[in-house]
Amino acid sequence: DLTWEKSKNLNIGLEAAFLNNRLKLETEYFLKKTSDMLYNMPYPISSGISYVPMNLLDMQNKGIEFTISATPIQTKDFIWNLSFNGTHYSNKILNLPEDKRENGIIHGTASLFRLMEGGSIYDLYTYEYAGVNPETGAAQWYMDEKDANGKVTGRTVTEDYTQASKYELGSTLPDFQGGFSTDFAYKGIDLSIATNFQIGGKIYDSMYSSFMHAGSNIGSNWHKDILNAWTPENKNTNVPIMDGAQNSNSQSSRFLINASFFNIRNISLGYTFPKEWMKVAFIQNARVYLSGENLLTITKFEGSDPERMAGDGYMPIRQYTVGVNVTF
């Protein structure tokens, strides 16, 4: 019963240059609608198979991306360049099968997402952490209260994870992401700086979660935040009691982190020797340089690289390099 996915695309771009090409703008609007989109529909384990591919939904992606570059200063001995790029896009599920529209489809790693008509494939759907009971140190989660007809009338908290309710808790899709770079050159000296950033969106920091276990993972290390776990002398905390029998480390909004970050990806400083100096040694060009990679990352993440959507990758390694480039 499978058919090909059908896709309709619209791209509108604009390129402009001003002030003798010292100010440039490139921007593009894109719109893509996909119908009969293939989706691996999960099946019960008892069926003997994990999923069945189906033409399940219609989806739309749209957004805008741009790059602005400028040369504020340009003289015989000195040049300064700037570049700024950014992207904003949205995702929307246009249509689901009729029998899936009311409750949606739970999907993703550890069933962390839910597909709903009018929503996004990046919408989070999980348990909401309600903090720690200050008297017992037990973890708490929110739970719906219902009347005799099953209608939700409010919510309360529970220490029984199996009784907790799932809620829509935002999206992993960022509001805006981009990068900024600049470079200078003066009489053989060059300096370049490259950064990137993200604003908005959430991510499940599964690595931090694994480091915050309550003692049940024998032989595994802890994050330093475990030192703030509840004790009779430390009741004002968000870290539950160290009780391996409780589900305190189970999936919930406790480990949903704001995915915003700012990263200095690279700084490079170099010097190119004057060519007349190099002629004596029969060298065409010679440059020495010092560079650093991943020098600074500002983020709320504790255990993962914020650029990895899965939240399960170590922070990138900080590197320093000293080098010499010689052309004979």
Coordinates of C-alpha atoms in Angstrom, one line a residue:
D1 CA 0.0 0.0 0.0
L2 CA 3.0 2.3 0.1
T3 CA 3.3 5.2 -2.4
W4 CA 5.9 7.8 -3.2
E5 CA 6.1 10.9 -1.0
K6 CA 4.9 14.0 -2.9
S7 CA 6.8 17.3 -2.4
K8 CA 6.1 20.9 -3.4
N9 CA 8.8 23.4 -3.0
L10 CA 9.0 27.2 -3.3
N11 CA 12.2 29.2 -2.9
I12 CA 12.5 33.0 -3.3
G13 CA 15.9 34.5 -3.0
L14 CA 17.4 38.0 -3.1
E15 CA 21.0 39.0 -3.5
A16 CA 22.1 42.6 -3.3
A17 CA 25.4 44.6 -3.0
F18 CA 26.0 48.2 -2.1
L19 CA 28.8 50.7 -1.6
N20 CA 31.1 49.1 -4.2
N21 CA 30.4 45.6 -2.8
R22 CA 31.4 46.5 0.7
L23 CA 28.0 45.6 1.9
K24 CA 26.3 42.5 0.7
L25 CA 23.0 40.8 1.5
E26 CA 21.8 37.3 0.6
T27 CA 18.4 36.1 1.8
E28 CA 16.1 33.3 0.9
Y29 CA 12.5 32.3 1.8
F30 CA 11.6 28.6 1.5
L31 CA 8.4 26.7 1.7
K32 CA 8.1 22.9 1.4
K33 CA 5.0 20.8 1.7
T34 CA 5.2 17.1 1.8
S35 CA 2.2 14.8 1.4
D36 CA 1.9 11.0 2.0
M37 CA 5.1 11.4 4.1
L38 CA 6.6 8.0 5.1
Y39 CA 6.6 7.2 8.8
N40 CA 7.7 4.1 10.6
M41 CA 4.6 3.4 12.6
P42 CA 5.5 1.6 15.9
Y43 CA 3.9 -1.8 16.5
P44 CA 3.6 -3.8 19.8
I45 CA 6.6 -6.0 20.6
S46 CA 4.2 -9.0 20.8
S47 CA 3.7 -8.6 17.0
G48 CA 7.2 -9.7 16.4
I49 CA 8.1 -6.5 14.5
S50 CA 9.2 -3.0 15.6
Y51 CA 7.3 -0.9 13.1
V52 CA 5.6 -0.8 9.7
P53 CA 6.3 2.0 7.2
M54 CA 3.2 3.9 6.2
N55 CA 2.2 7.0 4.2
L56 CA 1.0 8.6 7.4
L57 CA 1.0 12.4 7.3
D58 CA 1.3 15.7 5.5
M59 CA 3.8 18.2 6.7
Q60 CA 5.0 21.8 6.0
N61 CA 8.4 23.4 6.5
K62 CA 8.9 27.1 6.0
G63 CA 11.4 29.7 7.0
I64 CA 14.0 32.3 6.0
E65 CA 17.8 32.3 6.0
F66 CA 20.1 35.2 5.3
T67 CA 23.7 36.3 5.3
I68 CA 24.9 39.9 5.7
S69 CA 28.6 40.7 5.1
A70 CA 30.3 44.0 5.3
T71 CA 33.8 45.6 5.0
P72 CA 33.6 48.6 7.3
I73 CA 37.3 49.6 6.8
Q74 CA 39.5 49.0 3.8
T75 CA 42.7 50.8 3.3
K76 CA 46.1 50.0 1.8
D77 CA 47.4 48.4 5.0
F78 CA 44.2 47.5 7.0
I79 CA 41.1 45.6 6.2
W80 CA 38.2 44.6 8.4
N81 CA 35.4 42.2 7.4
L82 CA 32.2 41.2 9.2
S83 CA 29.7 38.5 8.5
F84 CA 26.4 37.5 10.1
N85 CA 24.1 34.7 9.1
G86 CA 20.8 33.4 10.6
T87 CA 18.0 31.0 10.1
H88 CA 14.5 30.8 11.4
Y89 CA 12.1 28.1 10.3
S90 CA 8.9 26.4 11.4
N91 CA 7.5 22.9 11.1
K92 CA 3.8 22.0 11.0
I93 CA 1.9 18.8 10.7
L94 CA -1.0 19.5 8.2
N95 CA -2.8 16.2 8.3
L96 CA -2.9 12.9 10.2
P97 CA -5.1 9.9 9.7
E98 CA -8.5 10.4 11.2
D99 CA -8.1 7.8 13.9
K100 CA -4.9 9.5 15.1
R101 CA -6.1 13.1 15.3
E102 CA -7.5 13.1 18.8
N103 CA -4.6 11.5 20.7
G104 CA -1.8 11.9 18.2
I105 CA 1.2 9.5 17.8
I106 CA 3.9 9.0 20.4
H107 CA 7.3 8.7 18.7
G108 CA 11.0 9.4 19.1
T109 CA 13.7 8.1 21.4
A110 CA 12.1 6.9 24.7
S111 CA 8.7 8.2 23.3
L112 CA 9.7 11.8 24.0
F113 CA 7.6 13.4 21.3
R114 CA 4.0 13.4 20.1
L115 CA 2.7 14.0 16.6
M116 CA -0.5 16.1 16.6
E117 CA -2.3 17.7 13.7
G118 CA -1.4 21.4 13.8
G119 CA 1.6 20.8 15.9
S120 CA 5.2 20.0 15.0
I121 CA 7.2 16.8 14.7
Y122 CA 9.6 18.4 17.3
D123 CA 6.9 18.9 20.0
L124 CA 7.9 17.4 23.3
Y125 CA 5.5 15.2 25.3
T126 CA 6.6 13.8 28.6
Y127 CA 6.1 13.9 32.4
E128 CA 6.5 17.2 34.2
Y129 CA 8.8 17.3 37.2
A130 CA 7.3 18.9 40.3
G131 CA 10.4 19.1 42.4
V132 CA 11.2 17.4 45.7
N133 CA 9.0 16.8 48.7
P134 CA 10.9 18.8 51.3
E135 CA 9.9 16.5 54.2
T136 CA 10.8 13.1 52.6
G137 CA 13.1 14.0 49.7
A138 CA 11.0 12.1 47.3
A139 CA 10.8 13.2 43.7
Q140 CA 7.4 14.5 42.6
W141 CA 5.6 14.8 39.3
Y142 CA 2.4 16.4 38.2
M143 CA -0.8 14.3 37.7
D144 CA -4.2 15.2 36.2
E145 CA -7.2 15.2 38.4
K146 CA -10.3 13.9 36.7
D147 CA -14.1 13.8 37.5
A148 CA -16.3 10.7 37.4
N149 CA -16.6 11.2 33.6
G150 CA -12.9 11.2 33.1
K151 CA -12.7 15.0 32.3
V152 CA -9.6 16.7 33.6
T153 CA -10.6 19.2 36.3
G154 CA -7.1 20.2 37.5
R155 CA -3.9 18.7 38.6
T156 CA -1.9 17.7 41.7
V157 CA 1.4 16.1 42.5
T158 CA 2.3 12.5 43.0
E159 CA 5.4 10.6 44.2
D160 CA 4.2 7.6 42.1
Y161 CA 5.8 7.9 38.7
T162 CA 3.4 5.4 37.2
Q163 CA 0.5 7.7 38.1
A164 CA 2.0 10.9 36.6
S165 CA 0.5 12.5 33.5
K166 CA 2.2 13.5 30.3
Y167 CA 2.1 17.1 29.1
E168 CA 3.1 19.1 26.0
L169 CA 6.3 20.8 27.2
G170 CA 7.5 22.9 24.3
S171 CA 9.6 22.1 21.3
T172 CA 13.2 21.2 20.4
L173 CA 13.0 23.5 17.4
P174 CA 15.0 26.7 18.0
D175 CA 13.5 30.1 17.5
F176 CA 16.6 31.4 15.8
Q177 CA 20.1 30.1 15.0
G178 CA 23.1 31.6 13.3
G179 CA 26.7 32.7 13.4
F180 CA 28.9 35.8 13.5
S181 CA 32.5 36.1 12.2
T182 CA 35.0 38.8 11.8
D183 CA 38.5 39.1 10.5
F184 CA 41.2 41.8 10.5
A185 CA 44.4 42.1 8.5
Y186 CA 47.2 44.7 9.0
K187 CA 50.6 44.7 7.4
G188 CA 50.9 40.9 7.5
I189 CA 49.1 40.4 10.8
D190 CA 45.8 38.6 10.6
L191 CA 43.1 37.8 13.2
S192 CA 39.9 35.9 12.7
I193 CA 37.1 35.1 15.1
A194 CA 34.2 32.7 14.3
T195 CA 31.1 32.1 16.6
N196 CA 27.8 30.4 16.4
F197 CA 24.7 30.5 18.6
Q198 CA 21.1 29.3 19.1
I199 CA 18.2 31.0 20.7
G200 CA 15.2 29.0 22.0
G201 CA 14.2 25.4 21.8
K202 CA 14.7 22.7 24.4
I203 CA 16.7 19.5 24.5
Y204 CA 16.6 16.4 26.7
D205 CA 20.1 16.2 28.4
S206 CA 20.2 12.5 28.7
M207 CA 23.9 12.5 29.5
Y208 CA 23.4 14.7 32.5
S209 CA 20.5 12.4 33.5
S210 CA 22.8 9.4 33.5
F211 CA 25.2 11.3 35.8
M212 CA 22.5 12.1 38.3
H213 CA 21.4 8.6 39.1
A214 CA 20.4 7.8 42.7
G215 CA 23.0 5.1 43.3
S216 CA 21.4 2.4 41.3
N217 CA 24.1 2.5 38.5
I218 CA 26.8 0.6 40.2
G219 CA 30.3 1.7 39.0
S220 CA 29.0 4.8 37.2
N221 CA 30.2 8.3 38.0
W222 CA 28.1 11.2 39.2
H223 CA 27.8 14.8 38.3
K224 CA 28.9 17.2 41.0
D225 CA 25.3 18.4 41.4
I226 CA 24.6 15.1 43.2
L227 CA 26.3 16.7 46.2
N228 CA 23.1 18.8 46.5
A229 CA 20.9 15.8 46.9
W230 CA 18.2 16.0 49.6
T231 CA 19.1 15.2 53.2
P232 CA 17.4 16.0 56.5
E233 CA 19.9 18.9 56.7
N234 CA 19.4 20.0 53.1
K235 CA 15.7 20.2 52.4
N236 CA 15.7 23.2 50.1
T237 CA 16.9 21.4 46.9
N238 CA 15.7 20.2 43.6
V239 CA 17.7 17.0 43.7
P240 CA 15.8 14.0 45.2
I241 CA 17.1 11.8 48.0
M242 CA 19.7 9.2 47.1
D243 CA 17.3 6.3 47.0
G244 CA 18.0 3.9 44.1
A245 CA 14.6 2.3 44.6
Q246 CA 12.7 5.4 43.5
N247 CA 12.1 6.5 39.9
S248 CA 13.7 9.9 40.5
N249 CA 15.9 9.7 37.4
S250 CA 13.1 8.6 35.0
Q251 CA 12.3 10.7 32.0
S252 CA 10.7 14.0 32.9
S253 CA 11.0 17.8 32.4
R254 CA 13.7 17.6 35.1
F255 CA 16.2 17.0 32.4
L256 CA 14.7 19.3 29.7
I257 CA 17.1 22.1 29.3
N258 CA 16.9 25.4 27.4
A259 CA 18.9 24.7 24.3
S260 CA 20.1 28.3 23.8
F261 CA 23.9 28.6 23.6
F262 CA 26.7 30.8 22.4
N263 CA 30.0 29.2 21.2
I264 CA 33.3 30.8 20.2
R265 CA 34.2 28.2 17.6
N266 CA 37.6 29.5 16.5
I267 CA 40.1 32.3 17.0
S268 CA 43.2 32.4 14.8
L269 CA 46.1 34.9 15.0
G270 CA 48.8 34.8 12.3
Y271 CA 51.7 36.7 10.8
T272 CA 52.8 36.5 7.2
F273 CA 56.4 37.5 6.7
P274 CA 57.2 40.1 4.0
K275 CA 58.1 38.4 0.7
E276 CA 61.3 40.4 0.3
W277 CA 62.5 38.8 3.6
M278 CA 61.8 35.3 2.2
K279 CA 63.6 35.7 -1.1
V280 CA 67.0 35.2 0.6
A281 CA 65.9 31.7 1.7
F282 CA 64.2 31.0 -1.7
I283 CA 60.8 30.9 0.1
Q284 CA 57.7 32.2 -1.7
N285 CA 55.4 32.6 1.4
A286 CA 55.8 31.9 5.1
R287 CA 53.2 32.3 7.8
V288 CA 53.2 31.4 11.5
Y289 CA 49.9 31.2 13.4
L290 CA 48.2 30.3 16.7
S291 CA 44.6 29.1 16.7
G292 CA 42.1 27.8 19.3
E293 CA 39.0 25.7 18.7
N294 CA 35.9 25.6 20.9
L295 CA 37.3 28.2 23.3
L296 CA 34.1 29.1 25.1
T297 CA 30.6 27.7 25.2
I298 CA 27.9 29.5 27.2
T299 CA 24.9 27.2 27.9
K300 CA 22.7 25.8 30.6
F301 CA 23.8 22.3 29.6
E302 CA 25.6 20.2 32.2
G303 CA 26.5 17.0 30.4
S304 CA 26.0 17.4 26.6
D305 CA 27.0 19.3 23.6
P306 CA 24.1 21.8 23.0
E307 CA 24.6 21.5 19.2
R308 CA 23.5 17.8 19.3
M309 CA 19.8 17.6 19.2
A310 CA 19.8 14.2 21.0
G311 CA 21.6 15.7 24.0
D312 CA 23.9 12.6 24.3
G313 CA 27.2 13.9 23.0
Y314 CA 30.1 15.2 25.1
M315 CA 31.1 18.8 24.8
P316 CA 33.5 19.4 21.9
I317 CA 37.2 19.2 22.8
R318 CA 39.0 22.5 23.3
Q319 CA 42.1 22.6 21.0
Y320 CA 45.1 24.9 20.6
T321 CA 47.3 24.7 17.5
V322 CA 50.6 26.4 16.7
G323 CA 51.7 26.1 13.1
V324 CA 54.0 27.3 10.3
N325 CA 53.0 27.4 6.6
V326 CA 55.8 27.6 4.1
T327 CA 55.5 27.7 0.3
F328 CA 58.7 27.2 -1.7

